[in-house]
CSV table of C-alpha atoms and ligand atoms in Angstrom, one decimal:
chain,number,residue,atom,x,y,z
W,1,UNK,CA,-15.4,-5.2,11.7
W,2,UNK,CA,-11.9,-3.8,13.2
W,3,UNK,CA,-8.9,-6.6,13.8
W,4,UNK,CA,-9.3,-9.9,12.2
W,5,UNK,CA,-7.4,-12.4,13.4
W,6,UNK,CA,-9.0,-14.9,11.5
W,7,UNK,CA,-7.4,-18.3,11.5
W,8,UNK,CA,-7.8,-18.7,8.5
W,9,UNK,CA,-5.8,-16.0,7.1
W,10,UNK,CA,-3.2,-16.4,9.4
W,11,UNK,CA,-3.5,-20.3,8.3
W,12,UNK,CA,-2.4,-19.2,4.8
W,13,UNK,CA,0.5,-17.0,5.8
W,14,UNK,CA,1.8,-20.4,7.5
W,15,UNK,CA,1.8,-21.9,4.2
W,16,UNK,CA,3.1,-19.3,2.4
W,17,UNK,CA,5.9,-19.1,4.1
W,18,UNK,CA,6.9,-22.6,4.2
W,19,UNK,CA,5.9,-23.2,1.4
W,20,UNK,CA,8.6,-20.4,0.1
W,21,UNK,CA,11.5,-21.6,2.4
W,22,UNK,CA,10.4,-24.5,5.0
W,23,UNK,CA,13.4,-23.3,7.2
W,24,UNK,CA,14.9,-20.4,6.6
W,25,UNK,CA,11.6,-18.2,7.0
W,26,UNK,CA,10.5,-20.2,10.2
W,27,UNK,CA,14.2,-19.3,11.0
W,28,UNK,CA,14.3,-16.5,10.7
W,29,UNK,CA,10.5,-14.9,12.1
W,30,UNK,CA,12.3,-17.0,15.6
W,31,UNK,CA,14.9,-15.6,15.6
W,32,UNK,CA,13.9,-11.7,15.1
W,33,UNK,CA,11.6,-12.4,18.2
W,34,UNK,CA,14.8,-13.2,20.2
W,35,UNK,CA,16.4,-10.1,19.6
W,36,UNK,CA,16.8,-7.4,17.3
W,37,UNK,CA,19.7,-7.7,16.6
W,38,UNK,CA,21.9,-10.5,16.2
W,39,UNK,CA,25.2,-12.3,14.4
W,40,UNK,CA,24.3,-15.4,13.3
W,41,UNK,CA,27.4,-17.4,12.1
W,42,UNK,CA,27.2,-18.1,8.1
W,43,UNK,CA,24.7,-15.9,7.8
W,44,UNK,CA,25.2,-12.1,8.6
W,45,UNK,CA,24.0,-10.0,11.1
W,46,UNK,CA,19.5,-9.9,11.3
W,47,UNK,CA,18.4,-6.9,12.0
W,48,UNK,CA,14.8,-7.1,12.8
W,49,UNK,CA,13.4,-4.3,14.4
W,50,UNK,CA,11.3,-1.9,12.2
W,51,UNK,CA,13.4,1.4,13.9
W,52,UNK,CA,16.7,-0.3,13.4
W,53,UNK,CA,16.0,-1.1,9.9
W,54,UNK,CA,15.0,1.9,9.2
W,55,UNK,CA,18.0,3.7,10.6
W,56,UNK,CA,20.1,1.0,8.2
W,57,UNK,CA,18.2,1.6,5.9
W,58,UNK,CA,18.5,5.8,6.5
W,59,UNK,CA,22.4,4.9,6.3
W,60,UNK,CA,24.0,4.6,3.2
W,61,UNK,CA,27.2,6.2,4.5
W,62,UNK,CA,27.9,3.0,6.7
W,63,UNK,CA,25.8,-0.1,4.8
W,64,UNK,CA,25.3,0.3,0.8
W,65,UNK,CA,24.4,-2.5,-1.3
W,66,UNK,CA,26.2,-2.1,-4.6
W,67,UNK,CA,28.9,-4.0,-2.2
W,68,UNK,CA,29.1,-8.0,-2.8
W,69,UNK,CA,27.0,-9.2,-0.7
W,70,UNK,CA,24.1,-7.1,-1.1
W,71,UNK,CA,22.4,-6.4,-4.3
W,72,UNK,CA,26.2,-5.7,-6.9
W,73,UNK,CA,27.1,-9.3,-5.9
W,74,UNK,CA,23.9,-10.4,-6.8
W,75,UNK,CA,23.1,-8.2,-9.6
W,76,UNK,CA,26.3,-6.7,-11.0
W,77,UNK,CA,27.9,-9.9,-12.9
W,78,UNK,CA,23.9,-10.0,-14.5
W,79,UNK,CA,23.0,-5.9,-15.7
W,80,UNK,CA,26.6,-4.5,-14.7
W,81,UNK,CA,27.7,-1.9,-12.3
W,82,UNK,CA,24.8,0.7,-13.1
W,83,UNK,CA,21.0,-0.9,-12.5
W,84,UNK,CA,20.0,2.3,-9.6
W,85,UNK,CA,19.4,-0.9,-7.0
W,86,UNK,CA,23.1,-2.1,-7.1
W,87,UNK,CA,24.7,1.8,-7.2
W,88,UNK,CA,24.9,4.3,-4.4
W,89,UNK,CA,26.0,8.0,-3.2
W,90,UNK,CA,26.6,10.4,-5.9
W,91,UNK,CA,25.8,8.3,-9.1
W,92,UNK,CA,22.3,6.5,-7.1
W,93,UNK,CA,21.0,10.1,-6.1
W,94,UNK,CA,21.3,11.8,-10.1
W,95,UNK,CA,20.5,8.7,-11.6
W,96,UNK,CA,17.4,8.7,-9.2
W,97,UNK,CA,16.4,12.4,-9.4
W,98,UNK,CA,16.3,12.2,-13.5
W,99,UNK,CA,14.3,9.4,-13.6
W,100,UNK,CA,11.5,11.2,-11.6
W,101,UNK,CA,10.9,13.0,-13.9
W,102,UNK,CA,10.1,9.6,-16.1
W,103,UNK,CA,6.7,8.6,-12.9
W,104,UNK,CA,5.0,10.9,-14.0
W,105,UNK,CA,0.7,10.1,-13.5
W,106,UNK,CA,1.0,10.4,-16.9
W,107,UNK,CA,3.8,8.4,-18.0
W,108,UNK,CA,2.9,6.0,-14.9
W,109,UNK,CA,-1.1,5.0,-16.6
W,110,UNK,CA,0.4,4.9,-20.0
W,111,UNK,CA,2.7,1.8,-19.1
W,112,UNK,CA,0.3,0.2,-16.8
W,113,UNK,CA,-3.3,0.9,-18.5
W,114,UNK,CA,-3.0,-1.0,-21.9
W,115,UNK,CA,-2.6,-4.0,-20.0
W,116,UNK,CA,-5.0,-3.5,-16.7
W,117,UNK,CA,-7.9,-2.7,-20.1
W,118,UNK,CA,-6.7,-6.4,-21.7
W,119,UNK,CA,-6.9,-7.3,-17.6
W,120,UNK,CA,-10.6,-6.0,-17.2
W,121,UNK,CA,-11.8,-7.5,-20.5
W,122,UNK,CA,-10.4,-10.9,-19.7
W,123,UNK,CA,-12.5,-10.9,-16.5
W,124,UNK,CA,-14.8,-9.3,-17.5
W,125,UNK,CA,-15.5,-12.3,-20.6
W,126,UNK,CA,-14.4,-14.8,-18.0
W,127,UNK,CA,-16.8,-14.8,-14.4
W,128,UNK,CA,-19.7,-13.2,-15.3
W,129,UNK,CA,-19.3,-16.6,-17.8
W,130,UNK,CA,-19.5,-18.7,-14.8
W,131,UNK,CA,-16.4,-19.7,-16.1
W,132,UNK,CA,-13.2,-20.2,-13.6
W,133,UNK,CA,-10.2,-17.0,-13.3
W,134,UNK,CA,-6.8,-18.5,-11.7
W,135,UNK,CA,-5.7,-14.4,-10.1
W,136,UNK,CA,-1.5,-15.5,-11.1
W,137,UNK,CA,-1.7,-16.2,-14.3
W,138,UNK,CA,-4.3,-12.1,-15.0
W,139,UNK,CA,-1.4,-11.0,-13.5
W,140,UNK,CA,1.6,-12.5,-15.0
W,141,UNK,CA,-0.2,-11.1,-18.1
W,142,UNK,CA,-0.3,-8.3,-16.3
W,143,UNK,CA,3.2,-7.6,-15.6
W,144,UNK,CA,4.1,-8.6,-18.5
W,145,UNK,CA,2.2,-5.9,-20.7
W,146,UNK,CA,4.6,-4.0,-18.1
W,147,UNK,CA,7.3,-5.2,-18.5
W,148,UNK,CA,6.1,-4.9,-22.9
W,149,UNK,CA,5.7,-0.7,-22.0
W,150,UNK,CA,8.5,-0.4,-20.6
W,151,UNK,CA,11.1,-1.9,-22.8
W,152,UNK,CA,9.3,0.1,-25.6
W,153,UNK,CA,7.6,-2.0,-27.0
W,154,UNK,CA,4.3,-1.3,-29.4
W,155,UNK,CA,1.6,-3.5,-28.7
W,156,UNK,CA,1.2,-4.5,-32.7
W,157,UNK,CA,5.2,-3.7,-32.6
W,158,UNK,CA,6.0,-7.1,-35.2
W,159,UNK,CA,7.9,-10.0,-33.8
W,160,UNK,CA,6.6,-8.7,-30.2
W,161,UNK,CA,6.5,-11.5,-28.0
W,162,UNK,CA,3.0,-12.5,-26.0
W,163,UNK,CA,3.2,-10.1,-22.5
W,164,UNK,CA,3.1,-14.2,-21.1
W,165,UNK,CA,5.9,-14.7,-22.5
W,166,UNK,CA,7.8,-11.6,-21.4
W,167,UNK,CA,6.9,-12.2,-17.9
W,168,UNK,CA,8.6,-15.2,-18.3
W,169,UNK,CA,11.5,-14.2,-19.6
W,170,UNK,CA,11.8,-12.2,-16.4
W,171,UNK,CA,10.4,-14.9,-14.3
W,172,UNK,CA,13.7,-16.8,-15.0
W,173,UNK,CA,16.1,-14.2,-13.9
W,174,UNK,CA,14.3,-13.4,-10.3
W,175,UNK,CA,13.4,-17.2,-9.9
W,176,UNK,CA,16.9,-17.6,-9.8
W,177,UNK,CA,17.5,-15.5,-6.4
W,178,UNK,CA,16.7,-18.1,-3.2
W,179,UNK,CA,17.0,-17.2,0.6
W,180,UNK,CA,20.5,-17.3,2.3
W,181,UNK,CA,22.7,-17.3,-1.3
W,182,UNK,CA,24.3,-13.8,-2.2
W,183,UNK,CA,25.9,-15.1,-5.8
W,184,UNK,CA,24.6,-16.7,-8.3
W,185,UNK,CA,26.3,-19.8,-9.7
W,186,UNK,CA,28.5,-18.8,-13.1
W,187,UNK,CA,25.6,-21.2,-15.5
W,188,UNK,CA,23.6,-19.3,-13.5
W,189,UNK,CA,25.1,-15.9,-14.3
W,190,UNK,CA,25.0,-16.6,-17.9
W,191,UNK,CA,21.9,-18.3,-18.2
W,192,UNK,CA,20.2,-14.7,-16.4
W,193,UNK,CA,22.4,-12.7,-19.0
W,194,UNK,CA,21.2,-14.4,-22.1
W,195,UNK,CA,17.5,-13.4,-20.4
W,196,UNK,CA,18.5,-10.1,-19.8
W,197,UNK,CA,20.4,-9.6,-23.2
W,198,UNK,CA,16.8,-10.5,-25.3
W,199,UNK,CA,15.2,-7.6,-23.1
W,200,UNK,CA,17.7,-5.6,-24.0
W,201,UNK,CA,17.5,-5.9,-27.9
W,202,UNK,CA,13.9,-3.8,-28.3
W,203,UNK,CA,14.8,-1.6,-25.1
W,204,UNK,CA,18.2,-0.7,-27.0
W,205,UNK,CA,16.2,-0.3,-30.3
W,206,UNK,CA,14.1,2.3,-27.9
W,207,UNK,CA,16.1,4.1,-26.8
W,208,UNK,CA,17.9,4.6,-30.2
W,209,UNK,CA,14.7,6.0,-31.8
W,210,UNK,CA,14.5,7.9,-29.1
W,211,UNK,CA,10.2,8.1,-29.9
W,212,UNK,CA,9.2,10.1,-27.0
W,213,UNK,CA,6.6,8.1,-26.0
W,214,UNK,CA,8.2,4.9,-25.3
W,215,UNK,CA,10.2,4.5,-21.6
W,216,UNK,CA,14.3,4.3,-22.8
W,217,UNK,CA,13.4,6.7,-25.2
W,218,UNK,CA,12.3,8.6,-21.9
W,219,UNK,CA,16.0,7.9,-20.7
W,220,UNK,CA,17.4,9.1,-23.2
W,221,UNK,CA,15.8,12.4,-23.2
W,222,UNK,CA,16.7,12.3,-19.8
W,223,UNK,CA,20.0,12.6,-20.0
W,224,UNK,CA,20.9,8.6,-19.7
W,225,UNK,CA,23.2,6.7,-21.9
W,226,UNK,CA,22.1,3.6,-23.4
W,227,UNK,CA,24.3,1.7,-21.2
W,228,UNK,CA,22.5,3.5,-17.7
W,229,UNK,CA,19.1,3.1,-20.0
W,230,UNK,CA,19.5,-1.1,-20.1
W,231,UNK,CA,20.6,-1.4,-17.0
W,232,UNK,CA,17.4,0.9,-15.5
W,233,UNK,CA,14.7,-1.3,-17.2
W,234,UNK,CA,16.3,-4.6,-17.1
W,235,UNK,CA,16.4,-4.1,-12.5
W,236,UNK,CA,12.9,-2.7,-13.4
W,237,UNK,CA,12.1,-6.2,-14.7
W,238,UNK,CA,14.1,-7.5,-12.0
W,239,UNK,CA,12.3,-5.6,-8.9
W,240,UNK,CA,8.8,-5.2,-10.2
W,241,UNK,CA,7.9,-8.2,-11.4
W,242,UNK,CA,7.3,-11.1,-9.1
W,243,UNK,CA,7.1,-8.8,-5.4
W,244,UNK,CA,3.3,-8.1,-7.4
W,245,UNK,CA,2.5,-11.3,-8.7
W,246,UNK,CA,3.0,-12.1,-5.4
W,247,UNK,CA,1.3,-9.4,-3.7
W,248,UNK,CA,-2.1,-9.1,-6.3
W,249,UNK,CA,-3.5,-12.6,-5.7
W,250,UNK,CA,-2.1,-12.6,-1.8
W,251,UNK,CA,-4.0,-8.8,-1.8
W,252,UNK,CA,-7.2,-11.2,-3.4
W,253,UNK,CA,-7.6,-13.9,-1.1
W,254,UNK,CA,-6.7,-11.5,2.3
W,255,UNK,CA,-9.5,-9.7,0.8
W,256,UNK,CA,-11.9,-12.3,0.8
W,257,UNK,CA,-10.5,-14.2,3.9
W,258,UNK,CA,-11.4,-11.5,6.2
W,259,UNK,CA,-15.1,-11.2,4.8
W,260,UNK,CA,-14.3,-7.8,3.4
W,261,UNK,CA,-14.7,-7.6,0.0
W,262,UNK,CA,-19.0,-7.5,0.6
W,263,UNK,CA,-17.8,-3.6,1.9
W,264,UNK,CA,-15.2,-2.7,-0.8
W,265,UNK,CA,-17.7,-3.4,-3.8
W,266,UNK,CA,-20.0,-1.4,-2.6
W,267,UNK,CA,-18.0,1.7,-1.1
W,268,UNK,CA,-14.3,1.9,-2.2
W,269,UNK,CA,-13.3,4.4,-0.2
W,270,UNK,CA,-11.7,1.9,2.6
W,271,UNK,CA,-9.8,1.2,-0.2
W,272,UNK,CA,-6.4,2.6,0.2
W,273,UNK,CA,-6.1,1.9,3.8
W,274,UNK,CA,-6.9,-2.4,2.6
W,275,UNK,CA,-4.3,-2.4,0.7
W,276,UNK,CA,-1.7,-0.7,2.7
W,277,UNK,CA,-1.9,-2.9,5.1
W,278,UNK,CA,-1.7,-5.7,2.9
W,279,UNK,CA,0.7,-4.4,2.1
W,280,UNK,CA,2.5,-4.6,5.7
W,281,UNK,CA,0.7,-8.0,6.3
W,282,UNK,CA,2.0,-9.8,3.3
W,283,UNK,CA,5.2,-8.0,3.1
W,284,UNK,CA,6.1,-9.0,-0.9
W,285,UNK,CA,9.3,-8.1,-0.2
W,286,UNK,CA,10.4,-9.8,2.9
W,287,UNK,CA,14.3,-9.3,3.1
W,288,UNK,CA,17.4,-6.6,2.4
W,289,UNK,CA,20.2,-6.6,2.3
W,290,UNK,CA,23.7,-4.1,2.4
W,291,UNK,CA,27.2,-4.6,4.0
W,292,UNK,CA,28.7,-2.7,6.3
W,293,UNK,CA,32.5,-0.5,4.7
W,294,UNK,CA,32.6,1.2,8.0
W,295,UNK,CA,32.2,-0.8,11.6
W,296,UNK,CA,31.0,0.9,14.6
W,297,UNK,CA,27.1,-0.7,16.8
W,298,UNK,CA,23.5,-1.7,16.0
W,299,UNK,CA,21.0,-2.1,18.3
W,300,UNK,CA,24.0,-3.0,21.0
W,301,UNK,CA,25.4,-5.9,18.3
W,302,UNK,CA,29.2,-4.5,17.5
W,303,UNK,CA,29.1,-4.9,13.1
W,304,UNK,CA,32.6,-4.2,10.4
W,305,UNK,CA,33.7,-3.9,7.7
W,306,UNK,CA,32.2,-6.4,5.5
W,307,UNK,CA,29.5,-7.7,7.5
W,308,UNK,CA,26.4,-8.5,5.2
W,309,UNK,CA,23.3,-7.4,7.1
W,310,UNK,CA,20.3,-8.6,6.8
W,311,UNK,CA,17.0,-7.0,6.8
W,312,UNK,CA,14.3,-8.7,7.4
W,313,UNK,CA,11.5,-6.6,6.9
W,314,UNK,CA,8.7,-9.7,7.7
W,315,UNK,CA,9.8,-10.2,11.1
W,316,UNK,CA,9.5,-5.7,11.7
W,317,UNK,CA,6.2,-4.8,9.5
W,318,UNK,CA,4.3,-8.7,10.7
W,319,UNK,CA,5.2,-8.5,13.8
W,320,UNK,CA,2.4,-5.2,14.6
W,321,UNK,CA,0.2,-8.3,14.3
W,322,UNK,CA,-3.1,-9.5,12.4
W,323,UNK,CA,-5.1,-7.9,9.7
W,324,UNK,CA,-6.5,-4.5,10.6
W,325,UNK,CA,-7.1,-2.3,7.4
W,326,UNK,CA,-8.0,0.2,10.8
W,327,UNK,CA,-4.8,0.1,12.4
W,328,UNK,CA,-2.1,3.0,12.5
W,329,UNK,CA,1.1,2.0,12.0
W,330,UNK,CA,3.5,3.6,14.2
W,331,UNK,CA,6.1,6.1,12.1
W,332,UNK,CA,9.2,4.5,12.0
W,333,UNK,CA,7.5,1.2,10.1
W,334,UNK,CA,5.3,3.1,8.0
W,335,UNK,CA,5.9,2.0,4.1
W,336,UNK,CA,8.9,-0.2,5.2
W,337,UNK,CA,7.6,-2.7,3.0
W,338,UNK,CA,8.8,-0.3,0.1
W,339,UNK,CA,12.2,0.7,2.1
W,340,UNK,CA,13.0,3.5,3.1
W,341,UNK,CA,15.7,6.7,2.1
W,342,UNK,CA,17.6,6.9,-0.6
W,343,UNK,CA,16.7,3.0,-1.8
W,344,UNK,CA,13.2,3.4,-1.5
W,345,UNK,CA,10.8,1.6,-3.9
W,346,UNK,CA,11.1,3.3,-7.1
W,347,UNK,CA,8.1,1.4,-8.6
W,348,UNK,CA,5.4,2.7,-6.5
W,349,UNK,CA,3.7,4.5,-8.3
W,350,UNK,CA,3.6,1.5,-11.0
W,351,UNK,CA,3.4,-1.0,-8.5
W,352,UNK,CA,0.5,0.8,-7.0
W,353,UNK,CA,-1.3,1.7,-9.9
W,354,UNK,CA,-1.3,-2.7,-11.0
W,355,UNK,CA,-2.3,-3.6,-7.5
W,356,UNK,CA,-5.4,-0.6,-7.6
W,357,UNK,CA,-6.6,-1.2,-11.1
W,358,UNK,CA,-7.2,-5.4,-10.3
W,359,UNK,CA,-8.6,-4.8,-7.4
W,360,UNK,CA,-10.9,-2.4,-9.1
W,361,UNK,CA,-11.8,-4.9,-11.9
W,362,UNK,CA,-12.8,-7.4,-9.3
W,363,UNK,CA,-14.5,-5.9,-7.1
W,364,UNK,CA,-16.7,-3.9,-10.0
W,365,UNK,CA,-17.4,-7.7,-10.9
W,366,UNK,CA,-18.3,-8.7,-7.1
W,367,UNK,CA,-20.1,-5.6,-6.1
W,368,UNK,CA,-22.9,-7.2,-10.1
W,369,UNK,CA,-22.6,-11.0,-8.7
W,370,UNK,CA,-20.5,-12.0,-5.8
W,371,UNK,CA,-16.8,-14.1,-6.4
W,372,UNK,CA,-15.6,-16.6,-4.3
W,373,UNK,CA,-12.5,-18.5,-4.3
W,374,UNK,CA,-13.0,-22.3,-5.7
W,375,UNK,CA,-9.7,-23.6,-5.1
W,376,UNK,CA,-5.9,-22.6,-4.2
W,377,UNK,CA,-2.0,-23.4,-4.5
W,378,UNK,CA,0.5,-22.7,-2.7
W,379,UNK,CA,4.2,-22.1,-4.5
W,380,UNK,CA,7.0,-23.9,-3.6
W,381,UNK,CA,10.5,-23.3,-2.9
W,382,UNK,CA,10.6,-19.9,-4.1
W,383,UNK,CA,12.0,-16.6,-2.8
W,384,UNK,CA,8.8,-14.5,-2.1
W,385,UNK,CA,5.8,-16.6,-1.1
W,386,UNK,CA,2.8,-16.4,-3.1
W,387,UNK,CA,0.4,-18.5,-4.1
W,388,UNK,CA,0.8,-20.6,-7.8
W,389,UNK,CA,-2.5,-20.3,-8.7
W,390,UNK,CA,-5.5,-18.8,-7.0
W,391,UNK,CA,-9.0,-20.0,-8.8
W,392,UNK,CA,-12.1,-17.0,-8.3
W,393,UNK,CA,-15.8,-18.3,-9.4
W,394,UNK,CA,-19.2,-16.4,-9.0
W,395,UNK,CA,-21.3,-17.6,-6.7
W,396,UNK,CA,-24.0,-20.3,-7.4
L,401,HEM,C1,4.1,-4.2,-3.7
L,401,HEM,C2,5.3,-4.2,-5.2
L,401,HEM,C3,7.0,-3.7,-4.6
L,401,HEM,C4,6.9,-3.8,-3.4
L,401,HEM,C5,6.1,-4.5,-1.9
L,401,HEM,C6,8.3,-3.4,-3.9
L,401,HEM,C7,9.6,-3.3,-2.5
L,401,HEM,C8,10.9,-2.5,-3.1
L,401,HEM,C9,11.6,-2.6,-1.9
L,401,HEM,C10,11.5,-3.0,-0.3
L,401,HEM,C11,12.7,-2.0,-2.8
L,401,HEM,C12,13.8,-1.6,-1.7
L,401,HEM,C13,14.8,-2.4,-1.0
L,401,HEM,C14,15.8,-2.2,-0.9
L,401,HEM,O1,16.4,-1.0,-0.4
L,401,HEM,O2,16.7,-2.7,0.0
L,401,HEM,C15,12.6,-1.9,-3.7
L,401,HEM,C16,13.4,-1.0,-4.5
L,401,HEM,C17,12.8,-1.4,-6.1
L,401,HEM,N1,12.0,-1.4,-6.4
L,401,HEM,FE1,10.7,-2.0,-5.8
L,401,HEM,N2,8.3,-2.8,-5.0
L,401,HEM,C18,7.3,-3.5,-5.9
L,401,HEM,C19,6.7,-2.6,-7.1
L,401,HEM,C20,8.1,-2.5,-8.5
L,401,HEM,C21,7.9,-2.7,-9.5
L,401,HEM,C22,6.2,-2.9,-9.8
L,401,HEM,C23,8.8,-1.7,-9.9
L,401,HEM,C24,9.5,-1.4,-11.3
L,401,HEM,C25,8.2,-1.5,-12.2
L,401,HEM,C26,9.9,-1.6,-8.7
L,401,HEM,C27,11.2,-1.2,-9.2
L,401,HEM,C28,11.8,-1.3,-8.0
L,401,HEM,C29,13.5,-0.3,-8.3
L,401,HEM,C30,14.1,-0.3,-9.8
L,401,HEM,C31,14.2,-0.5,-7.1
L,401,HEM,C32,16.2,0.1,-6.8
L,401,HEM,C33,15.7,1.3,-6.7
L,401,HEM,C34,16.6,2.1,-5.8
L,401,HEM,O3,17.9,0.3,-5.6
L,401,HEM,O4,17.1,3.0,-5.8
L,401,HEM,N3,9.2,-1.6,-7.4
L,401,HEM,N4,11.1,-2.2,-4.5
């Protein structure tokens, strides 16, 4: 099978986007087809073409994240000014350099594997017994387990919140953000800060103990101050949860709808290409924001200092076409769904470990006895399109 233009795939994509935002998603994608760059009164400058998106992302001199209408405006009041995703320039580069040492293959496995093993057990207990499994719920547990490790919480830590509650706490922060909103209200900021403080408690404890086997302890060993370590840990919880809880159920549905499961269950060689194409096709991080700090032209449109740029990854990636794991993505669009340049997703190894372990577990079970999607419900009014539930059960 080469190009899959299955009606089912496109129909579900449309429903997911309409569910998330019935007006803005269709508007942004529709506008993107008209021009590569355009000024939209009240919203900012919309950039929709992959090459231009990359140009902006690579230029951290003229386009920054710490400004008032990019991540800075949104997250600095919640997590403080040193949380990586709201930093730029030399300080940002230095923090990235230090963090490089925190993501060895060994440390990523240490963060993901305990929760991935629990997920494997859950799936192997439920599906063969003829019970339904909700992939969204299962991935929320996985994500909560990863959050626990990022906070430095051991499995048997006294009073440890269950994985699902840790996920809910993280999600209570991200769910405050909506497409088209650049700042939180004072009440939302207070709510988000309270959630961050609850998460920061264990991270501070692990940092102070200096235990090198914990993530905050490693950040301390890499020379970060406590404030920086708490900022980074909060950033990971904020950016790393919803993207995966959106993506993993979506890739499961895409592979099922495209009829790819039997071949992948029998031979995993094509799995990396299918996952990469699934990321392009679903675009779990649909929009990036920057503030212009200089003036000039971009794709023939003039911009001035203070302009807000909306980088429409969703348009840039999806305009390449339908789901086709055999496609060759042009170099300027490659991995754009993880960003580009100095802010390129630092959590990518963690994300890939969670995606691959979940898919491997599901494909192992499929090889023993095929399962199918028995029900699904689309999420409504959210920043990142996704499923509320996606239930699987063994075929009878
Ligand atoms: C499929 C899953 C994911 C996707 C598609 C994704 C996508 C992205 C994108 C597009 C950016 C760049 C944003 C920009 O330039 O404005 C980014 C940055 C970031 N991501 Fe991810 N991400 C994913 C998972 C994760 C996970 C699991 C974590 C951590 C646990 C994470 C942590 C971060 C952080 C901390 C940044 C900010 C980096 C910086 O500003 O230097 N991400 N991600």
